[in-house]
GROMACS .gro file of C-alpha atoms in nm:
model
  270
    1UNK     CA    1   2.117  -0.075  -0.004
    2UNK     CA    2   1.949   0.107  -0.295
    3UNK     CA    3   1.846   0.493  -0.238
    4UNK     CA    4   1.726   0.740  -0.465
    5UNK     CA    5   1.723   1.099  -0.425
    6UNK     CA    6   1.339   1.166  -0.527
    7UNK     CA    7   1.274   1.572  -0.490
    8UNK     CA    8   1.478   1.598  -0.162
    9UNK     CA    9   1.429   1.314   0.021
   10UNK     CA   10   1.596   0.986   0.026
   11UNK     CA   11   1.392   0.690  -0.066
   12UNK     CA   12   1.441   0.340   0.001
   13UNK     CA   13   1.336   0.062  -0.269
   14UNK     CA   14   1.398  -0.187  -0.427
   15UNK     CA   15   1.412  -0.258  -0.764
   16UNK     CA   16   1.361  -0.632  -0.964
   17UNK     CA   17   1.408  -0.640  -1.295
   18UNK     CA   18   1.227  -0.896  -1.525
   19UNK     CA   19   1.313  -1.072  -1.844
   20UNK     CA   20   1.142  -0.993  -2.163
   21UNK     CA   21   0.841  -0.723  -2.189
   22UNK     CA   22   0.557  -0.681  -1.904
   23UNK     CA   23   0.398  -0.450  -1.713
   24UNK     CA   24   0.586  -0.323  -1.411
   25UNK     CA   25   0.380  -0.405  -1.072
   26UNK     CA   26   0.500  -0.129  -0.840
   27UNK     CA   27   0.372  -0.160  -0.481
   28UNK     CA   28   0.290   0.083  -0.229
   29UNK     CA   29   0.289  -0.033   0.180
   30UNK     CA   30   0.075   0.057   0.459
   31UNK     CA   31   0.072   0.297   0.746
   32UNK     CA   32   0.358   0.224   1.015
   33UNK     CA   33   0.502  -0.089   0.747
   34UNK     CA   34   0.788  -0.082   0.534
   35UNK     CA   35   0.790  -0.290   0.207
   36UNK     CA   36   0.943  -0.595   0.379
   37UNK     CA   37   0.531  -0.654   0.378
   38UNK     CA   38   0.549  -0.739   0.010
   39UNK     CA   39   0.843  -1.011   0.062
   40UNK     CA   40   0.659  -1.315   0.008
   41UNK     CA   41   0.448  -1.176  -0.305
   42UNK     CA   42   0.760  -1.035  -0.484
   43UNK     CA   43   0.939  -1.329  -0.416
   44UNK     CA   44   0.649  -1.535  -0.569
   45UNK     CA   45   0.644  -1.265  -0.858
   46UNK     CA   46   1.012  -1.265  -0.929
   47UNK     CA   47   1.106  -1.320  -1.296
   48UNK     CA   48   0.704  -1.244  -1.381
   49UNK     CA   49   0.774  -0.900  -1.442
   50UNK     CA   50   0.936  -0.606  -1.354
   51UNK     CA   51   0.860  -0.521  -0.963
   52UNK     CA   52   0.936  -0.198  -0.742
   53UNK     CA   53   0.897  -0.164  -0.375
   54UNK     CA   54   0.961   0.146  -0.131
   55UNK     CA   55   0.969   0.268   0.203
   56UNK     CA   56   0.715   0.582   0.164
   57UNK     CA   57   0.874   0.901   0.330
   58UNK     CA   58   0.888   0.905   0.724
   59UNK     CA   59   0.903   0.521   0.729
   60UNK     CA   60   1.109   0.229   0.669
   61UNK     CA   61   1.487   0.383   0.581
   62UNK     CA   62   1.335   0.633   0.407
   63UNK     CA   63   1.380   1.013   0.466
   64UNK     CA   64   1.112   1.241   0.578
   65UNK     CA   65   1.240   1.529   0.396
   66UNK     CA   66   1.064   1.861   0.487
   67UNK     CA   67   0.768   1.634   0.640
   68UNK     CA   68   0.412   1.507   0.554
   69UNK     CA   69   0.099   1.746   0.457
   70UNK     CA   70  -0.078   1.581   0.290
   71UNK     CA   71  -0.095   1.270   0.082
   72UNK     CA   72   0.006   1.465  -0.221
   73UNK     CA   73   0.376   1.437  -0.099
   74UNK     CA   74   0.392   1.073  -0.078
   75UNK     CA   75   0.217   1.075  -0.465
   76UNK     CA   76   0.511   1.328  -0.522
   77UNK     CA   77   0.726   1.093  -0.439
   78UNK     CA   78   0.575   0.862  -0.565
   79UNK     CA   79   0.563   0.994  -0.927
   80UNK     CA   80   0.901   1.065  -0.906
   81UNK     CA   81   1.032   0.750  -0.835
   82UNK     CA   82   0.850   0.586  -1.092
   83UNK     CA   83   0.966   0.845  -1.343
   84UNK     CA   84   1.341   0.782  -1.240
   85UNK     CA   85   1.287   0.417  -1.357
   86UNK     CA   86   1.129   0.532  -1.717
   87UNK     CA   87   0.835   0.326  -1.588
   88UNK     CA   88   0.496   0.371  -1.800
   89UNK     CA   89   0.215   0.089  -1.868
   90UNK     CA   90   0.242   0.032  -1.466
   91UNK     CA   91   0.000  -0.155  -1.245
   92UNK     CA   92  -0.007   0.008  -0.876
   93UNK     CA   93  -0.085  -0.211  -0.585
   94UNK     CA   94  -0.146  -0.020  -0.272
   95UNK     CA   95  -0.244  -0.074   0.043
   96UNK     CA   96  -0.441   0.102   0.289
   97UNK     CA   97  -0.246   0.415   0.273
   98UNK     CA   98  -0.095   0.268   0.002
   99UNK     CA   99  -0.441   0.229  -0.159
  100UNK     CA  100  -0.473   0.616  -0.135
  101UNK     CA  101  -0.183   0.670  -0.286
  102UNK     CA  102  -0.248   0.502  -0.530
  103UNK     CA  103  -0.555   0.658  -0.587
  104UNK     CA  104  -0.395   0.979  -0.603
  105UNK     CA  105  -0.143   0.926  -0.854
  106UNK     CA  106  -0.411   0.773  -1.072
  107UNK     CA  107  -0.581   1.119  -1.048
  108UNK     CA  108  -0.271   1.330  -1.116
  109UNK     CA  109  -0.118   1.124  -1.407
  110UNK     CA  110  -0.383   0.856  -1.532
  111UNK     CA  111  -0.173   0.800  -1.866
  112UNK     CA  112   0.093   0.622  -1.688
  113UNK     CA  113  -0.178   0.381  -1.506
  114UNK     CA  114  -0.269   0.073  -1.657
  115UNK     CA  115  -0.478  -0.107  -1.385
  116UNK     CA  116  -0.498  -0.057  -1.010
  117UNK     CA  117  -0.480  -0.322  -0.709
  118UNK     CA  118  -0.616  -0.198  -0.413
  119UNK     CA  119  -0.589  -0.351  -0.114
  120UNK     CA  120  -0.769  -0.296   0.236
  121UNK     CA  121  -0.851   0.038   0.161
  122UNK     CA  122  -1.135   0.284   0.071
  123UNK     CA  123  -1.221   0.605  -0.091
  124UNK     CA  124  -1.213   0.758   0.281
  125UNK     CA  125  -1.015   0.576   0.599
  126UNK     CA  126  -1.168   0.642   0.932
  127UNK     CA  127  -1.306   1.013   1.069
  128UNK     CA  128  -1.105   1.312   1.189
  129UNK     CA  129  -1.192   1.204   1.584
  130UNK     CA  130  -1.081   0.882   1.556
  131UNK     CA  131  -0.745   0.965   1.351
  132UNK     CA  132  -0.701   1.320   1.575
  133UNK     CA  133  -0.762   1.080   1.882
  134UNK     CA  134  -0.491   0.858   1.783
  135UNK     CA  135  -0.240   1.145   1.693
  136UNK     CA  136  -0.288   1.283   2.029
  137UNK     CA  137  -0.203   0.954   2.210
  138UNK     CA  138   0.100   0.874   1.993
  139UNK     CA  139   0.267   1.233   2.036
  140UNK     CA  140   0.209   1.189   2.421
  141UNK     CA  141   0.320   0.811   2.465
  142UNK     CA  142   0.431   0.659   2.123
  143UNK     CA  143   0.310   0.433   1.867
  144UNK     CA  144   0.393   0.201   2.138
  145UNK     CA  145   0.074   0.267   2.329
  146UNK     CA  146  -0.069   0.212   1.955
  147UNK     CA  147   0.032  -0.086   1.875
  148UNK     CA  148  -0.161  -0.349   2.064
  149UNK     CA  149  -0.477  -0.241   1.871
  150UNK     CA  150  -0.292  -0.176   1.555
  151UNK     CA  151  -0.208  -0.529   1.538
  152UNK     CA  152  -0.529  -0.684   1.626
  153UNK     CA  153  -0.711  -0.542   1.317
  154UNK     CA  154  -0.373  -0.639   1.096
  155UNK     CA  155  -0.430  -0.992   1.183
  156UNK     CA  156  -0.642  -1.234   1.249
  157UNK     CA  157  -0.680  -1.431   1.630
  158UNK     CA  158  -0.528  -1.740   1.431
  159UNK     CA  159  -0.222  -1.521   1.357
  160UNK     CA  160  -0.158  -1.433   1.693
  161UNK     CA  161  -0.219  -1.760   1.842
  162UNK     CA  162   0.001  -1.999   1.593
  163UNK     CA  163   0.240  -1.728   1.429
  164UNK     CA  164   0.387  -1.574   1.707
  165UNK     CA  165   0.773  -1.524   1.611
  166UNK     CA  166   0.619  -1.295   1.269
  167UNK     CA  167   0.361  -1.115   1.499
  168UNK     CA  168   0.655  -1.036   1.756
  169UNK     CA  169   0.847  -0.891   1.455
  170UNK     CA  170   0.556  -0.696   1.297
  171UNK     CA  171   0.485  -0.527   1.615
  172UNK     CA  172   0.888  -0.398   1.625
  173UNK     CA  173   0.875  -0.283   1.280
  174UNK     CA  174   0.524  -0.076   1.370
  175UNK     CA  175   0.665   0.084   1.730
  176UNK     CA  176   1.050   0.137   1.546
  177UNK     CA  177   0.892   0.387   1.239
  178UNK     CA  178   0.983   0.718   1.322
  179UNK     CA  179   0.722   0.901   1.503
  180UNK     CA  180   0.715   1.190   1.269
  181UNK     CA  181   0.684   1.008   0.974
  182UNK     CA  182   0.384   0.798   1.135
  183UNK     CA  183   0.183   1.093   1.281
  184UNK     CA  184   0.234   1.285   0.955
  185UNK     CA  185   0.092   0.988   0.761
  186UNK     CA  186  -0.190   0.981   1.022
  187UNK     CA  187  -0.253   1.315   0.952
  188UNK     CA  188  -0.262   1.293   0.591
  189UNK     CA  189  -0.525   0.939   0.595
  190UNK     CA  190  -0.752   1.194   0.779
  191UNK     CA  191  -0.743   1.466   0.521
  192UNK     CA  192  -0.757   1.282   0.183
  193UNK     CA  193  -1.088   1.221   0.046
  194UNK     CA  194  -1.086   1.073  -0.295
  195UNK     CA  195  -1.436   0.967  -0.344
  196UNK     CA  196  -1.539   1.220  -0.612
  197UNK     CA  197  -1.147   1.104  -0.778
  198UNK     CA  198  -1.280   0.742  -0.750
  199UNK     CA  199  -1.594   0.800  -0.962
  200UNK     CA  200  -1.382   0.864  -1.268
  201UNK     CA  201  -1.140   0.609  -1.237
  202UNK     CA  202  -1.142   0.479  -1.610
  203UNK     CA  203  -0.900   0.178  -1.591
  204UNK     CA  204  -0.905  -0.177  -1.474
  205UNK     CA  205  -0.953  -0.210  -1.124
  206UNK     CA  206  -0.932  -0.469  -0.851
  207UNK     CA  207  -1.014  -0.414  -0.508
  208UNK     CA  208  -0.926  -0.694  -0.240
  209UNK     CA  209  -0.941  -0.743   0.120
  210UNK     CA  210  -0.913  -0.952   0.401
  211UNK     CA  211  -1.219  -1.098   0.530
  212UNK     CA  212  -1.108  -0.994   0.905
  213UNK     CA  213  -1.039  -0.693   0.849
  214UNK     CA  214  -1.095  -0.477   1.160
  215UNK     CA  215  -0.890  -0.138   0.985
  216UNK     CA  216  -1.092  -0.097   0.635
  217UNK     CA  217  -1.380  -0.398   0.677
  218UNK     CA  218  -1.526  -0.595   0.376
  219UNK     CA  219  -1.835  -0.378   0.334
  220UNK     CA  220  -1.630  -0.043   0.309
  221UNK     CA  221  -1.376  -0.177   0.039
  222UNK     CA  222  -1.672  -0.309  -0.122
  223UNK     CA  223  -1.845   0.044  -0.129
  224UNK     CA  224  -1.500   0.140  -0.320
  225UNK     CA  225  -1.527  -0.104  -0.549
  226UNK     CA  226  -1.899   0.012  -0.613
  227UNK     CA  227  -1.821   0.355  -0.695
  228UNK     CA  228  -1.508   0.295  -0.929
  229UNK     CA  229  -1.669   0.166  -1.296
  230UNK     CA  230  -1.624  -0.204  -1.375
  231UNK     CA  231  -1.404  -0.269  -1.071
  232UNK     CA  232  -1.371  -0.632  -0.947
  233UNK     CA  233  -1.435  -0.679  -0.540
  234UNK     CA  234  -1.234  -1.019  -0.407
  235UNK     CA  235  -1.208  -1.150  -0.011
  236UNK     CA  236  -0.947  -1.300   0.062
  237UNK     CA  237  -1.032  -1.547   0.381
  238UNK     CA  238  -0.868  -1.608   0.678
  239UNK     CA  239  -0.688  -1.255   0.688
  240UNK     CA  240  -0.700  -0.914   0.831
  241UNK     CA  241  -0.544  -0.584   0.748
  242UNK     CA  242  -0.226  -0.703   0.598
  243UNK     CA  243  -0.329  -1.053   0.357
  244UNK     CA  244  -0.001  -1.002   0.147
  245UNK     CA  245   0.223  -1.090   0.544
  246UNK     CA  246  -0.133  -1.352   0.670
  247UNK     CA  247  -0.207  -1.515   0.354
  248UNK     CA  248   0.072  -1.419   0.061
  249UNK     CA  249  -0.038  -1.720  -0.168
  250UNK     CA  250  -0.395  -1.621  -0.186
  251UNK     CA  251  -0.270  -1.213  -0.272
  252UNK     CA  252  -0.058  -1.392  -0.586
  253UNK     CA  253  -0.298  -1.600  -0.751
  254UNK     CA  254  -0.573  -1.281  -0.712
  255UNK     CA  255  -0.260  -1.052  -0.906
  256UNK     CA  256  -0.153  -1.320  -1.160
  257UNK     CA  257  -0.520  -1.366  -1.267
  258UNK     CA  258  -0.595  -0.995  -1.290
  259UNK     CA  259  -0.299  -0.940  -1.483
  260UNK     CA  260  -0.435  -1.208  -1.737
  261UNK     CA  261  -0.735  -1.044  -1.751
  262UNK     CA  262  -0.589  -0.706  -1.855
  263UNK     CA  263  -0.639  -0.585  -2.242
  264UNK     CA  264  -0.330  -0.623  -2.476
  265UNK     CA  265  -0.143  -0.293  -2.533
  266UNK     CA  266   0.189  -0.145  -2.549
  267UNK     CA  267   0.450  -0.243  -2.285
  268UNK     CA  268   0.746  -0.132  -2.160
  269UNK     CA  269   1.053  -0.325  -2.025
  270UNK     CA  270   1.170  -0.311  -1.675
   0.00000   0.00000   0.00000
């Protein structure tokens, strides 16, 4: 299993390398996931071009280091990673968390950017009651107690009616992160506000989500995609939080026809 030692703490990824030149996809997971999320798009992507995939610190097999502030650690990491792999001319595709993430690497080192994806997420997730409320019941009873809701705004009634076996096997990877790692990602969702950041984001940018969404709704990635310049808005239907695990097909042919759309320019192999 590949690990890299990214400013202290141990990261899990994965790492697919691509014949010929293109830009490297790299793709960031959601809160209480690990990047088994992306398995169906990656595999669909394989060959295409260069692809990366991580557990974020305090989740999947990855280390939590010294902890979670803020969401400037997991862009630390992030930035790190990437520069490990020699990786410039990259398109990020985030979600939710991932989304922010995303957003805040763009901020810190836009010359390494060349479009953005993001996915079921906003500017701003949620309000400091409703994240501080749900801290406070996962440090007294665990995501457990969590996880029933969590799951009903990451998919759609038609998920958990005919796709039972996946849904039984999303809701153990949610309640198995490590509790630290999930209530210091909570934390940090509640703190990071990049709506002034998204105003000046100057490069390609697609914004997609899942019609169902219950987490970040339609109307909330939409008021992302209004406030970044030129950036395309897509619904994907039939899907909630999570389209890349409820509707993987859909996610691919929305990133293979952004990609086309993307100016010409220097690339770098993967």
């Amino acid at each position: 299993m590949p690990f890299l030692n990214i400013g202290g703490v141990a990261l899990h990824h994965r790492h697919i390398k691509a014949n010929g030149y293109a830009r490297p996809i790299v793709f960031i997971n959601s809160l209480g996931t690990d990047f088994r999320i992306w398995d169906e798009v990656a595999s669909a992507l394989s060959g295409e071009m260069p692809l990366l995939v991580y557990d974020k610190r305090g989740h999947g097999l990855s280390d939590i280091g010294a902890g979670i502030r803020s969401i400037d650690d997991h862009v630390d990491d992030l930035s790190g990673l990437i520069d490990h792999f020699g990786f410039r001319n990259i398109v990020l595709c985030g979600l939710s968390v991932g989304g922010l993430i995303a957003q805040g690497l763009c901020a810190r080192r836009p010359d390494i950017i060349d479009a953005l994806i993001l996915c079921d997420t906003a500017h701003k997730i949620g309000t400091a009651d409703s994240w501080n409320t749900r801290i406070a019941t996962v440090e007294r009873d665990g995501i457990q107690a969590v996880a029933e809701g969590v799951l009903k705004v990451w998919f759609t009634p038609a998920f958990h009616s005919e796709r039972s076996a996946e849904l039984a096997g999303c809701r153990n990877m949610l309640t198995r992160q490590a509790l630290a790692g999930y209530i210091g990602t909570c934390a940090a969702v509640r703190d990071a506000d990049f709506t002034d950041a998204a105003r000046r984001i100057a490069i390609p940018t697609l914004c997609i989500v899942g019609d169902q969404d219950g987490s970040t709704p339609p109307e909330l990635v939409r008021s992302l995609a209004g406030l970044i310049p030129g950036a395309r808005f897509e619904i994907i239907r039939n899907a909630g939080h999570i389209p890349c695990v409820e509707q993987p097909g859909a996610m691919v042919a929305l990133i293979r026809d952004f990609l086309a759309s993307l100016p010409s320019g220097t690339k770098t192999h993967g």
